[in-house]
PDB file of C-alpha atoms and ligand atoms in Angstrom:
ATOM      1  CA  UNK A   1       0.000   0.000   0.000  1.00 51.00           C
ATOM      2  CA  UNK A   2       1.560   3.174  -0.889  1.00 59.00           C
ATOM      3  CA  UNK A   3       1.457   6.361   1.522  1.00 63.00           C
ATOM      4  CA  UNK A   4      -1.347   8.318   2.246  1.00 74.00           C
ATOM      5  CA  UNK A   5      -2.412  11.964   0.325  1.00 83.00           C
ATOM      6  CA  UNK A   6      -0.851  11.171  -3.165  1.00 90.00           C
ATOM      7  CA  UNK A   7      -2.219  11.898  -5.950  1.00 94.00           C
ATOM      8  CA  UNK A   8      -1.383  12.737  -9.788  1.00 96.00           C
ATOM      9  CA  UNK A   9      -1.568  15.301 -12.177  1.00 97.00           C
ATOM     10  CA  UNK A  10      -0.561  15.509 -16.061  1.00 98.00           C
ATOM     11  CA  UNK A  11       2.757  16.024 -17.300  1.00 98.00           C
ATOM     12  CA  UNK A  12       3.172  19.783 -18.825  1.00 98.00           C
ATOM     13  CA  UNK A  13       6.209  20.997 -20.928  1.00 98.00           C
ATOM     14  CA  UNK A  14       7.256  23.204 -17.682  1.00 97.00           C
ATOM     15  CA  UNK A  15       7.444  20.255 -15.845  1.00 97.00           C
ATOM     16  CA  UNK A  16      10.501  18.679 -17.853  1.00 98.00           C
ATOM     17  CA  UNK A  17      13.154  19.594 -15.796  1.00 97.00           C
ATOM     18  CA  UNK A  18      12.475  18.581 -12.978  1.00 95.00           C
ATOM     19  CA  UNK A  19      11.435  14.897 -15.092  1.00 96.00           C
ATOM     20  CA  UNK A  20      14.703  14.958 -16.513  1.00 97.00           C
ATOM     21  CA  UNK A  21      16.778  15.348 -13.619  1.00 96.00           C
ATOM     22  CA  UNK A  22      14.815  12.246 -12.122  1.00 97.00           C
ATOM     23  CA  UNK A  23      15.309  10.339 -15.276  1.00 98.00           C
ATOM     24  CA  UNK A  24      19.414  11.177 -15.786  1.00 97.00           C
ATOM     25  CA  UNK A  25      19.366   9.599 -12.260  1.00 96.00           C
ATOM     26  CA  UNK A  26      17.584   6.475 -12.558  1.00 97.00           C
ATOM     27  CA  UNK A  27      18.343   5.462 -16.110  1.00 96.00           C
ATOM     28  CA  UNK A  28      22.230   4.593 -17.718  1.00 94.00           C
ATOM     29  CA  UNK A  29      20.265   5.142 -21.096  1.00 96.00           C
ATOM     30  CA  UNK A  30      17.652   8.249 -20.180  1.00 97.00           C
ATOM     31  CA  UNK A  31      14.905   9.419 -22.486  1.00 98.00           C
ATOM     32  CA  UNK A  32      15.862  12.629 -23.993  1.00 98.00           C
ATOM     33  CA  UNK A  33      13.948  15.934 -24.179  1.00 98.00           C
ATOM     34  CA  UNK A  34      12.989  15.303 -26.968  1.00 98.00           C
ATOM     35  CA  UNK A  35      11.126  12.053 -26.847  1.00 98.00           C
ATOM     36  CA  UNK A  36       9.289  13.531 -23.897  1.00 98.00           C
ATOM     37  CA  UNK A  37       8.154  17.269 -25.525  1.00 98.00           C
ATOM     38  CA  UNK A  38       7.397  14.268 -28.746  1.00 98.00           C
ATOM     39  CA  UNK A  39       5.092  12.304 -26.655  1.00 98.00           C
ATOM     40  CA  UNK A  40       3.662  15.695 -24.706  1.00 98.00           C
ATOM     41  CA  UNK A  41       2.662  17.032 -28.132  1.00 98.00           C
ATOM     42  CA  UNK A  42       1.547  13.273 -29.515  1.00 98.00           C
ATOM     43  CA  UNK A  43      -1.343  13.635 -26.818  1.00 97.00           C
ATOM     44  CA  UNK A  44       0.170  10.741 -24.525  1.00 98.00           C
ATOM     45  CA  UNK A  45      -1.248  10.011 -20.821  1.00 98.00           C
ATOM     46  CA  UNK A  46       1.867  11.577 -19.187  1.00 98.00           C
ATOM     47  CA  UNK A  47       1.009  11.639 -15.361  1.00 98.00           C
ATOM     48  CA  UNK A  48       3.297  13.090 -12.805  1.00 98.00           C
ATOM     49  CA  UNK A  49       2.982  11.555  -9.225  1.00 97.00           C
ATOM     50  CA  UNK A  50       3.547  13.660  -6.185  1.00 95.00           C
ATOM     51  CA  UNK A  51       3.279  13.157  -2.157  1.00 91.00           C
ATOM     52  CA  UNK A  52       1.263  14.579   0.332  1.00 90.00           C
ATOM     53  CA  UNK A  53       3.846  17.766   0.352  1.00 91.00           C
ATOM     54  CA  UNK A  54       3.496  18.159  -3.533  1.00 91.00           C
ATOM     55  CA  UNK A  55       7.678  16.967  -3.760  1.00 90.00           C
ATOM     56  CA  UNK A  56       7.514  14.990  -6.707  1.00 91.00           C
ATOM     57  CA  UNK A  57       8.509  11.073  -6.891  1.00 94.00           C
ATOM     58  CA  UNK A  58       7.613   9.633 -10.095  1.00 97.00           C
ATOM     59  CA  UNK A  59       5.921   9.806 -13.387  1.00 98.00           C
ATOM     60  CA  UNK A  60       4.478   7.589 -16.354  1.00 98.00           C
ATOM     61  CA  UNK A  61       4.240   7.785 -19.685  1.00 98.00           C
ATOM     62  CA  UNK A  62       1.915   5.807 -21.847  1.00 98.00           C
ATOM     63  CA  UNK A  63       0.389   5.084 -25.284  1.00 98.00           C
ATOM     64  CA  UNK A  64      -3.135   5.052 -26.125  1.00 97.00           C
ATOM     65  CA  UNK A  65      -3.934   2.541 -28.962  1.00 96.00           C
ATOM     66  CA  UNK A  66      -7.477   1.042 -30.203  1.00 94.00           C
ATOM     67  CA  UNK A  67      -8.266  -0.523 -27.176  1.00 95.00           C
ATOM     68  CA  UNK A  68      -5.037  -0.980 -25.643  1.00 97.00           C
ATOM     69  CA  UNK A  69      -2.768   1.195 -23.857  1.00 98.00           C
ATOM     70  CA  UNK A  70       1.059   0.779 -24.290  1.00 98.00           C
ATOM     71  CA  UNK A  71       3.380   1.777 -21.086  1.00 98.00           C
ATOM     72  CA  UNK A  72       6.558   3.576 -22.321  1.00 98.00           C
ATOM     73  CA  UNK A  73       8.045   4.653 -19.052  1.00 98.00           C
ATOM     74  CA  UNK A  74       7.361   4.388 -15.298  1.00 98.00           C
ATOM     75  CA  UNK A  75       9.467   5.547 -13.178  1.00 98.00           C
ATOM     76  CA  UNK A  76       9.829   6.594  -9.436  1.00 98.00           C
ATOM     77  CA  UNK A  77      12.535   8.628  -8.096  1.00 97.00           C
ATOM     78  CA  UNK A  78      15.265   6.671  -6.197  1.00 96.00           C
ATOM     79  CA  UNK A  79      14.363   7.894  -2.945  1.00 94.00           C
ATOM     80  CA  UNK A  80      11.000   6.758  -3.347  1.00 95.00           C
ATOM     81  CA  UNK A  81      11.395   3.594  -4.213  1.00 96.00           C
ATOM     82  CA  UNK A  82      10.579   0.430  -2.690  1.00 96.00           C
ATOM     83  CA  UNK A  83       7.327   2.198  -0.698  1.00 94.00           C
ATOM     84  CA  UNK A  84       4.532   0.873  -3.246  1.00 95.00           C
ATOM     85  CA  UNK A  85       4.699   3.602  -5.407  1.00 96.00           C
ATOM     86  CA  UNK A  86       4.768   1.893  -8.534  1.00 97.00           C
ATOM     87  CA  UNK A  87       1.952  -0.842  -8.058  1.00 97.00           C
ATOM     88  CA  UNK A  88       0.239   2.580  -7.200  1.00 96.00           C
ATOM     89  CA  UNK A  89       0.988   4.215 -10.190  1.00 97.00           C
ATOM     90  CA  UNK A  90       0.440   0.894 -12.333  1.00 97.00           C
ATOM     91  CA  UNK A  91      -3.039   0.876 -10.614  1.00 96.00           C
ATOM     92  CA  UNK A  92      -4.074   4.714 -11.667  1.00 96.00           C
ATOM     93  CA  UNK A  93      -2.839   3.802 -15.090  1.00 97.00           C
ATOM     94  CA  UNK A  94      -5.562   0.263 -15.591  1.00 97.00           C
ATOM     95  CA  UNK A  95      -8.131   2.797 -14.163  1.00 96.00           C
ATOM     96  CA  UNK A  96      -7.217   5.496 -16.506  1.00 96.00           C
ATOM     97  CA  UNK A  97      -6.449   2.777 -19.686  1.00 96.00           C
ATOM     98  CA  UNK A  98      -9.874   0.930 -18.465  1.00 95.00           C
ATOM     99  CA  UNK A  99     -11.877   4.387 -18.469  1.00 94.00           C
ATOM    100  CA  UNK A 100      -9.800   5.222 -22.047  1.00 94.00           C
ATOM    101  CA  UNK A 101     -11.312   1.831 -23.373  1.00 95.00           C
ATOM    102  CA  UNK A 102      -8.497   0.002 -23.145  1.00 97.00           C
ATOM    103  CA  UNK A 103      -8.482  -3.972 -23.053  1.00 96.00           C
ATOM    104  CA  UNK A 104      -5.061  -4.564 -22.347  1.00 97.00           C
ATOM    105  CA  UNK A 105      -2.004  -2.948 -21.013  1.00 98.00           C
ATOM    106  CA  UNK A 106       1.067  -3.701 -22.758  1.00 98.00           C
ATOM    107  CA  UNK A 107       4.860  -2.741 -21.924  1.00 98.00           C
ATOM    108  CA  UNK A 108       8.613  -4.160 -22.501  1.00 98.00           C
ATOM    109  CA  UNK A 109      11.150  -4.474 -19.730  1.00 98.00           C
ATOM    110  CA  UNK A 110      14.924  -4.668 -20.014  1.00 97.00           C
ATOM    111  CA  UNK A 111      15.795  -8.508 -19.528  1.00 97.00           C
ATOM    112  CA  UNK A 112      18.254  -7.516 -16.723  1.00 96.00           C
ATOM    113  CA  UNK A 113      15.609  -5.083 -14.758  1.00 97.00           C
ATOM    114  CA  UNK A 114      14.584  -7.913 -12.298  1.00 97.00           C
ATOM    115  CA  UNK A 115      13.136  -5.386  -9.784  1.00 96.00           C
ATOM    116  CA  UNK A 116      10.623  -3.868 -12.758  1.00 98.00           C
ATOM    117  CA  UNK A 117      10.020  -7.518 -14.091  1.00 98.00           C
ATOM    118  CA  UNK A 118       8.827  -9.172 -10.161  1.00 98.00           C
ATOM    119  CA  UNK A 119       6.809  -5.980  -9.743  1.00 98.00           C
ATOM    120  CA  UNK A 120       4.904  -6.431 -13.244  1.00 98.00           C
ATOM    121  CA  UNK A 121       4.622 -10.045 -12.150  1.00 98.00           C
ATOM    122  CA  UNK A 122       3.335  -9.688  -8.993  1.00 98.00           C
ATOM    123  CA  UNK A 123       1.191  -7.232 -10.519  1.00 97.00           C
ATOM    124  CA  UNK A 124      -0.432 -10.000 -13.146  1.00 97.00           C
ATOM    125  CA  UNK A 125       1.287  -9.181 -16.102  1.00 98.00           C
ATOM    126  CA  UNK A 126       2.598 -12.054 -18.145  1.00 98.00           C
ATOM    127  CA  UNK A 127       5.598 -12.066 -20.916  1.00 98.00           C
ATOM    128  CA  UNK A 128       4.521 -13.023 -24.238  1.00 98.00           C
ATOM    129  CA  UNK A 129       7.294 -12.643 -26.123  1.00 98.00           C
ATOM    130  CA  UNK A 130      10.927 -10.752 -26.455  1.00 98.00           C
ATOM    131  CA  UNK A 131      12.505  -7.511 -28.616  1.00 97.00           C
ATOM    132  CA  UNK A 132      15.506  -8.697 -29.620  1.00 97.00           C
ATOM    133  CA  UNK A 133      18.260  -5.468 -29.360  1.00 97.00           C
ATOM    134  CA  UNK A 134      15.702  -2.861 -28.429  1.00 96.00           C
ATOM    135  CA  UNK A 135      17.550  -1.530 -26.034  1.00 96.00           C
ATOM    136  CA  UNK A 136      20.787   0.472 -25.790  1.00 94.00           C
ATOM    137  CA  UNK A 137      23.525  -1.183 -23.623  1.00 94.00           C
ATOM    138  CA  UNK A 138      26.821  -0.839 -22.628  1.00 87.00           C
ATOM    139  CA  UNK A 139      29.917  -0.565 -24.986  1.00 86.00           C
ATOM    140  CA  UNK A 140      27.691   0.518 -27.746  1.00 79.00           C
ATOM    141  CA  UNK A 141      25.756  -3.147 -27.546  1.00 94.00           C
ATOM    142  CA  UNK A 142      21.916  -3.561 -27.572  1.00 96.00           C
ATOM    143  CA  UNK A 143      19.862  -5.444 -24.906  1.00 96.00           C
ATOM    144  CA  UNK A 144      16.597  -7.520 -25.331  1.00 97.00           C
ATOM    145  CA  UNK A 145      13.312  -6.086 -24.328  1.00 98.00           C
ATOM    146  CA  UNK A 146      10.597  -8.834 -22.670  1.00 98.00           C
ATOM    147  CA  UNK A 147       7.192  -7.651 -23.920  1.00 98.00           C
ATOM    148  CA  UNK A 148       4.238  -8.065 -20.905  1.00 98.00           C
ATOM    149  CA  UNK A 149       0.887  -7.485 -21.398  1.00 98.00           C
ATOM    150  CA  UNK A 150      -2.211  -7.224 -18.822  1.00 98.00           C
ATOM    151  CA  UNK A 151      -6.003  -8.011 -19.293  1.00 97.00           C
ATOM    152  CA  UNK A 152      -7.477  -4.636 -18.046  1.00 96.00           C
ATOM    153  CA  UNK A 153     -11.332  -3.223 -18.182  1.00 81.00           C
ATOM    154  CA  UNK A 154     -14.382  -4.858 -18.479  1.00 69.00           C
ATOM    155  CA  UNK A 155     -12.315  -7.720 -20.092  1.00 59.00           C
ATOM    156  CA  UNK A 156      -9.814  -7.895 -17.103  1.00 67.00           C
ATOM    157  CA  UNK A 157      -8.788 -11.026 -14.627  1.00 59.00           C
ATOM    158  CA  UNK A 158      -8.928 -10.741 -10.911  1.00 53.00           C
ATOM    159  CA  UNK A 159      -5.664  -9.623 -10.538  1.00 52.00           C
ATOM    160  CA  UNK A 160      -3.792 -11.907  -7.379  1.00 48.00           C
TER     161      UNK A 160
HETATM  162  C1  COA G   1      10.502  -0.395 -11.077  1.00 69.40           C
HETATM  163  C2  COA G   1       9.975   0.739 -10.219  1.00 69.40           C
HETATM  164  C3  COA G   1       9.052   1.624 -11.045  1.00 69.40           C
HETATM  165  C4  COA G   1       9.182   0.137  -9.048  1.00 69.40           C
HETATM  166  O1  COA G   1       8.696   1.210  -8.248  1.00 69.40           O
HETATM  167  P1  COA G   1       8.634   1.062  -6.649  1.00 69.40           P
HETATM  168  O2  COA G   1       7.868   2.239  -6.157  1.00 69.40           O
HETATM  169  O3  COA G   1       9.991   0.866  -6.098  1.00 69.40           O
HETATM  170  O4  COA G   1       7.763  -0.275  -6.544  1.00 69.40           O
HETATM  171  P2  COA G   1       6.943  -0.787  -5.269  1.00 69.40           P
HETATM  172  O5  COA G   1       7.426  -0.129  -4.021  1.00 69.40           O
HETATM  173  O6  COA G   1       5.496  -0.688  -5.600  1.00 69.40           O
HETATM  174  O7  COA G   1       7.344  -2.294  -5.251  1.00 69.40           O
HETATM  175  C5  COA G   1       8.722  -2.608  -5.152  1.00 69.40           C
HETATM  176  C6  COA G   1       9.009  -3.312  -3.852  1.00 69.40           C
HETATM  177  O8  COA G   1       8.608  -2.573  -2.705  1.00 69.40           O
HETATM  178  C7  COA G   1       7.866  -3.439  -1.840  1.00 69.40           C
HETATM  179  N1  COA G   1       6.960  -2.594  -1.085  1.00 69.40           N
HETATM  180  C8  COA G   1       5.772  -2.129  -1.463  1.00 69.40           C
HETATM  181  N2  COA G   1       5.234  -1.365  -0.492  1.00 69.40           N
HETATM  182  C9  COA G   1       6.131  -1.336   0.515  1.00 69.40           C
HETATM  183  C10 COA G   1       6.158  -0.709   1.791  1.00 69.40           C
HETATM  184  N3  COA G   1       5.141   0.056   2.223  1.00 69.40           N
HETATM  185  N4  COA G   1       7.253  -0.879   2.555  1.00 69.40           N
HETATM  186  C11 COA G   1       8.275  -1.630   2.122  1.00 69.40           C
HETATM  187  N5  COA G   1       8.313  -2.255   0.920  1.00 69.40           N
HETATM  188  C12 COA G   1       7.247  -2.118   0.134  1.00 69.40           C
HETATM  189  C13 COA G   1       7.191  -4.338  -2.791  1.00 69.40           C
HETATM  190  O9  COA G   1       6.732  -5.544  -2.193  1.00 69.40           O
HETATM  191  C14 COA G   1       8.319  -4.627  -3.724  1.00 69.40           C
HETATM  192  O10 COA G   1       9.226  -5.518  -3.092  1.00 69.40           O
HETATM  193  P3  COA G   1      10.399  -6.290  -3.856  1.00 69.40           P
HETATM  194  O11 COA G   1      10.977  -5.362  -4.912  1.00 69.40           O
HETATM  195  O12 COA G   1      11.387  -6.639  -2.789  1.00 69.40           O
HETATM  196  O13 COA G   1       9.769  -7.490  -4.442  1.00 69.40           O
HETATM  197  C15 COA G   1      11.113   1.569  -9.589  1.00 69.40           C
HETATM  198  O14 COA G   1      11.971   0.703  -8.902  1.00 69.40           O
HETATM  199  C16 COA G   1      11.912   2.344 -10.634  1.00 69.40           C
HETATM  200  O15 COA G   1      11.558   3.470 -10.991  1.00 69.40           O
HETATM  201  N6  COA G   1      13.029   1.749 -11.089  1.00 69.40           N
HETATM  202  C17 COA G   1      13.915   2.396 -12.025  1.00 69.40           C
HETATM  203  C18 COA G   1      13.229   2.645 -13.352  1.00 69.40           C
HETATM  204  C19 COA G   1      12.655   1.367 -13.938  1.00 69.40           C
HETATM  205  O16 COA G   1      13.296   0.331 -13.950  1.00 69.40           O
HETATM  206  N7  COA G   1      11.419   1.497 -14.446  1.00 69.40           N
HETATM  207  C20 COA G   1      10.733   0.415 -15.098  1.00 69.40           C
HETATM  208  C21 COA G   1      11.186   0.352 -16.524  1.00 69.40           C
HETATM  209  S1  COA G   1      10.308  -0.922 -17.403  1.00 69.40           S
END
Protein backbone atom coordinates (compact mmCIF):
# COMPACT_ATOMS: atom_id res chain seq x y z
CA UNK A 1 0.00 0.00 0.00
CA UNK A 2 1.56 3.17 -0.89
CA UNK A 3 1.46 6.36 1.52
CA UNK A 4 -1.35 8.32 2.25
CA UNK A 5 -2.41 11.96 0.32
CA UNK A 6 -0.85 11.17 -3.16
CA UNK A 7 -2.22 11.90 -5.95
CA UNK A 8 -1.38 12.74 -9.79
CA UNK A 9 -1.57 15.30 -12.18
CA UNK A 10 -0.56 15.51 -16.06
CA UNK A 11 2.76 16.02 -17.30
CA UNK A 12 3.17 19.78 -18.83
CA UNK A 13 6.21 21.00 -20.93
CA UNK A 14 7.26 23.20 -17.68
CA UNK A 15 7.44 20.26 -15.84
CA UNK A 16 10.50 18.68 -17.85
CA UNK A 17 13.15 19.59 -15.80
CA UNK A 18 12.47 18.58 -12.98
CA UNK A 19 11.44 14.90 -15.09
CA UNK A 20 14.70 14.96 -16.51
CA UNK A 21 16.78 15.35 -13.62
CA UNK A 22 14.82 12.25 -12.12
CA UNK A 23 15.31 10.34 -15.28
CA UNK A 24 19.41 11.18 -15.79
CA UNK A 25 19.37 9.60 -12.26
CA UNK A 26 17.58 6.48 -12.56
CA UNK A 27 18.34 5.46 -16.11
CA UNK A 28 22.23 4.59 -17.72
CA UNK A 29 20.26 5.14 -21.10
CA UNK A 30 17.65 8.25 -20.18
CA UNK A 31 14.90 9.42 -22.49
CA UNK A 32 15.86 12.63 -23.99
CA UNK A 33 13.95 15.93 -24.18
CA UNK A 34 12.99 15.30 -26.97
CA UNK A 35 11.13 12.05 -26.85
CA UNK A 36 9.29 13.53 -23.90
CA UNK A 37 8.15 17.27 -25.52
CA UNK A 38 7.40 14.27 -28.75
CA UNK A 39 5.09 12.30 -26.65
CA UNK A 40 3.66 15.69 -24.71
CA UNK A 41 2.66 17.03 -28.13
CA UNK A 42 1.55 13.27 -29.51
CA UNK A 43 -1.34 13.64 -26.82
CA UNK A 44 0.17 10.74 -24.52
CA UNK A 45 -1.25 10.01 -20.82
CA UNK A 46 1.87 11.58 -19.19
CA UNK A 47 1.01 11.64 -15.36
CA UNK A 48 3.30 13.09 -12.81
CA UNK A 49 2.98 11.56 -9.22
CA UNK A 50 3.55 13.66 -6.19
CA UNK A 51 3.28 13.16 -2.16
CA UNK A 52 1.26 14.58 0.33
CA UNK A 53 3.85 17.77 0.35
CA UNK A 54 3.50 18.16 -3.53
CA UNK A 55 7.68 16.97 -3.76
CA UNK A 56 7.51 14.99 -6.71
CA UNK A 57 8.51 11.07 -6.89
CA UNK A 58 7.61 9.63 -10.09
CA UNK A 59 5.92 9.81 -13.39
CA UNK A 60 4.48 7.59 -16.35
CA UNK A 61 4.24 7.79 -19.68
CA UNK A 62 1.92 5.81 -21.85
CA UNK A 63 0.39 5.08 -25.28
CA UNK A 64 -3.14 5.05 -26.13
CA UNK A 65 -3.93 2.54 -28.96
CA UNK A 66 -7.48 1.04 -30.20
CA UNK A 67 -8.27 -0.52 -27.18
CA UNK A 68 -5.04 -0.98 -25.64
CA UNK A 69 -2.77 1.19 -23.86
CA UNK A 70 1.06 0.78 -24.29
CA UNK A 71 3.38 1.78 -21.09
CA UNK A 72 6.56 3.58 -22.32
CA UNK A 73 8.05 4.65 -19.05
CA UNK A 74 7.36 4.39 -15.30
CA UNK A 75 9.47 5.55 -13.18
CA UNK A 76 9.83 6.59 -9.44
CA UNK A 77 12.53 8.63 -8.10
CA UNK A 78 15.27 6.67 -6.20
CA UNK A 79 14.36 7.89 -2.95
CA UNK A 80 11.00 6.76 -3.35
CA UNK A 81 11.39 3.59 -4.21
CA UNK A 82 10.58 0.43 -2.69
CA UNK A 83 7.33 2.20 -0.70
CA UNK A 84 4.53 0.87 -3.25
CA UNK A 85 4.70 3.60 -5.41
CA UNK A 86 4.77 1.89 -8.53
CA UNK A 87 1.95 -0.84 -8.06
CA UNK A 88 0.24 2.58 -7.20
CA UNK A 89 0.99 4.21 -10.19
CA UNK A 90 0.44 0.89 -12.33
CA UNK A 91 -3.04 0.88 -10.61
CA UNK A 92 -4.07 4.71 -11.67
CA UNK A 93 -2.84 3.80 -15.09
CA UNK A 94 -5.56 0.26 -15.59
CA UNK A 95 -8.13 2.80 -14.16
CA UNK A 96 -7.22 5.50 -16.51
CA UNK A 97 -6.45 2.78 -19.69
CA UNK A 98 -9.87 0.93 -18.47
CA UNK A 99 -11.88 4.39 -18.47
CA UNK A 100 -9.80 5.22 -22.05
CA UNK A 101 -11.31 1.83 -23.37
CA UNK A 102 -8.50 0.00 -23.14
CA UNK A 103 -8.48 -3.97 -23.05
CA UNK A 104 -5.06 -4.56 -22.35
CA UNK A 105 -2.00 -2.95 -21.01
CA UNK A 106 1.07 -3.70 -22.76
CA UNK A 107 4.86 -2.74 -21.92
CA UNK A 108 8.61 -4.16 -22.50
CA UNK A 109 11.15 -4.47 -19.73
CA UNK A 110 14.92 -4.67 -20.01
CA UNK A 111 15.80 -8.51 -19.53
CA UNK A 112 18.25 -7.52 -16.72
CA UNK A 113 15.61 -5.08 -14.76
CA UNK A 114 14.58 -7.91 -12.30
CA UNK A 115 13.14 -5.39 -9.78
CA UNK A 116 10.62 -3.87 -12.76
CA UNK A 117 10.02 -7.52 -14.09
CA UNK A 118 8.83 -9.17 -10.16
CA UNK A 119 6.81 -5.98 -9.74
CA UNK A 120 4.90 -6.43 -13.24
CA UNK A 121 4.62 -10.04 -12.15
CA UNK A 122 3.33 -9.69 -8.99
CA UNK A 123 1.19 -7.23 -10.52
CA UNK A 124 -0.43 -10.00 -13.15
CA UNK A 125 1.29 -9.18 -16.10
CA UNK A 126 2.60 -12.05 -18.14
CA UNK A 127 5.60 -12.07 -20.92
CA UNK A 128 4.52 -13.02 -24.24
CA UNK A 129 7.29 -12.64 -26.12
CA UNK A 130 10.93 -10.75 -26.46
CA UNK A 131 12.50 -7.51 -28.62
CA UNK A 132 15.51 -8.70 -29.62
CA UNK A 133 18.26 -5.47 -29.36
CA UNK A 134 15.70 -2.86 -28.43
CA UNK A 135 17.55 -1.53 -26.03
CA UNK A 136 20.79 0.47 -25.79
CA UNK A 137 23.53 -1.18 -23.62
CA UNK A 138 26.82 -0.84 -22.63
CA UNK A 139 29.92 -0.56 -24.99
CA UNK A 140 27.69 0.52 -27.75
CA UNK A 141 25.76 -3.15 -27.55
CA UNK A 142 21.92 -3.56 -27.57
CA UNK A 143 19.86 -5.44 -24.91
CA UNK A 144 16.60 -7.52 -25.33
CA UNK A 145 13.31 -6.09 -24.33
CA UNK A 146 10.60 -8.83 -22.67
CA UNK A 147 7.19 -7.65 -23.92
CA UNK A 148 4.24 -8.07 -20.91
CA UNK A 149 0.89 -7.48 -21.40
CA UNK A 150 -2.21 -7.22 -18.82
CA UNK A 151 -6.00 -8.01 -19.29
CA UNK A 152 -7.48 -4.64 -18.05
CA UNK A 153 -11.33 -3.22 -18.18
CA UNK A 154 -14.38 -4.86 -18.48
CA UNK A 155 -12.31 -7.72 -20.09
CA UNK A 156 -9.81 -7.89 -17.10
CA UNK A 157 -8.79 -11.03 -14.63
CA UNK A 158 -8.93 -10.74 -10.91
CA UNK A 159 -5.66 -9.62 -10.54
CA UNK A 160 -3.79 -11.91 -7.38
C1 LIG B 1 10.50 -0.39 -11.08
C2 LIG B 1 9.98 0.74 -10.22
C3 LIG B 1 9.05 1.62 -11.05
C4 LIG B 1 9.18 0.14 -9.05
O1 LIG B 1 8.70 1.21 -8.25
P1 LIG B 1 8.63 1.06 -6.65
O2 LIG B 1 7.87 2.24 -6.16
O3 LIG B 1 9.99 0.87 -6.10
O4 LIG B 1 7.76 -0.27 -6.54
P2 LIG B 1 6.94 -0.79 -5.27
O5 LIG B 1 7.43 -0.13 -4.02
O6 LIG B 1 5.50 -0.69 -5.60
O7 LIG B 1 7.34 -2.29 -5.25
C5 LIG B 1 8.72 -2.61 -5.15
C6 LIG B 1 9.01 -3.31 -3.85
O8 LIG B 1 8.61 -2.57 -2.71
C7 LIG B 1 7.87 -3.44 -1.84
N1 LIG B 1 6.96 -2.59 -1.08
C8 LIG B 1 5.77 -2.13 -1.46
N2 LIG B 1 5.23 -1.37 -0.49
C9 LIG B 1 6.13 -1.34 0.51
C10 LIG B 1 6.16 -0.71 1.79
N3 LIG B 1 5.14 0.06 2.22
N4 LIG B 1 7.25 -0.88 2.55
C11 LIG B 1 8.28 -1.63 2.12
N5 LIG B 1 8.31 -2.25 0.92
C12 LIG B 1 7.25 -2.12 0.13
C13 LIG B 1 7.19 -4.34 -2.79
O9 LIG B 1 6.73 -5.54 -2.19
C14 LIG B 1 8.32 -4.63 -3.72
O10 LIG B 1 9.23 -5.52 -3.09
P3 LIG B 1 10.40 -6.29 -3.86
O11 LIG B 1 10.98 -5.36 -4.91
O12 LIG B 1 11.39 -6.64 -2.79
O13 LIG B 1 9.77 -7.49 -4.44
C15 LIG B 1 11.11 1.57 -9.59
O14 LIG B 1 11.97 0.70 -8.90
C16 LIG B 1 11.91 2.34 -10.63
O15 LIG B 1 11.56 3.47 -10.99
N6 LIG B 1 13.03 1.75 -11.09
C17 LIG B 1 13.91 2.40 -12.03
C18 LIG B 1 13.23 2.64 -13.35
C19 LIG B 1 12.65 1.37 -13.94
O16 LIG B 1 13.30 0.33 -13.95
N7 LIG B 1 11.42 1.50 -14.45
C20 LIG B 1 10.73 0.41 -15.10
C21 LIG B 1 11.19 0.35 -16.52
S1 LIG B 1 10.31 -0.92 -17.40
Amino acid sequence: MAEGGVRSEPVVLADLDMLLAIETAVYPFPWSRGNFVDSLHAGYLARKHLDAAGRWFGYCIAMPGVQELHLLNLTVAPEHQHRGHGRAMLDELVRRGAALGAQRLWLEVRVSNERAQALYRRYGFREVGQRRGYYPAGAAGRENAIVMSLPIGAHAEPQP
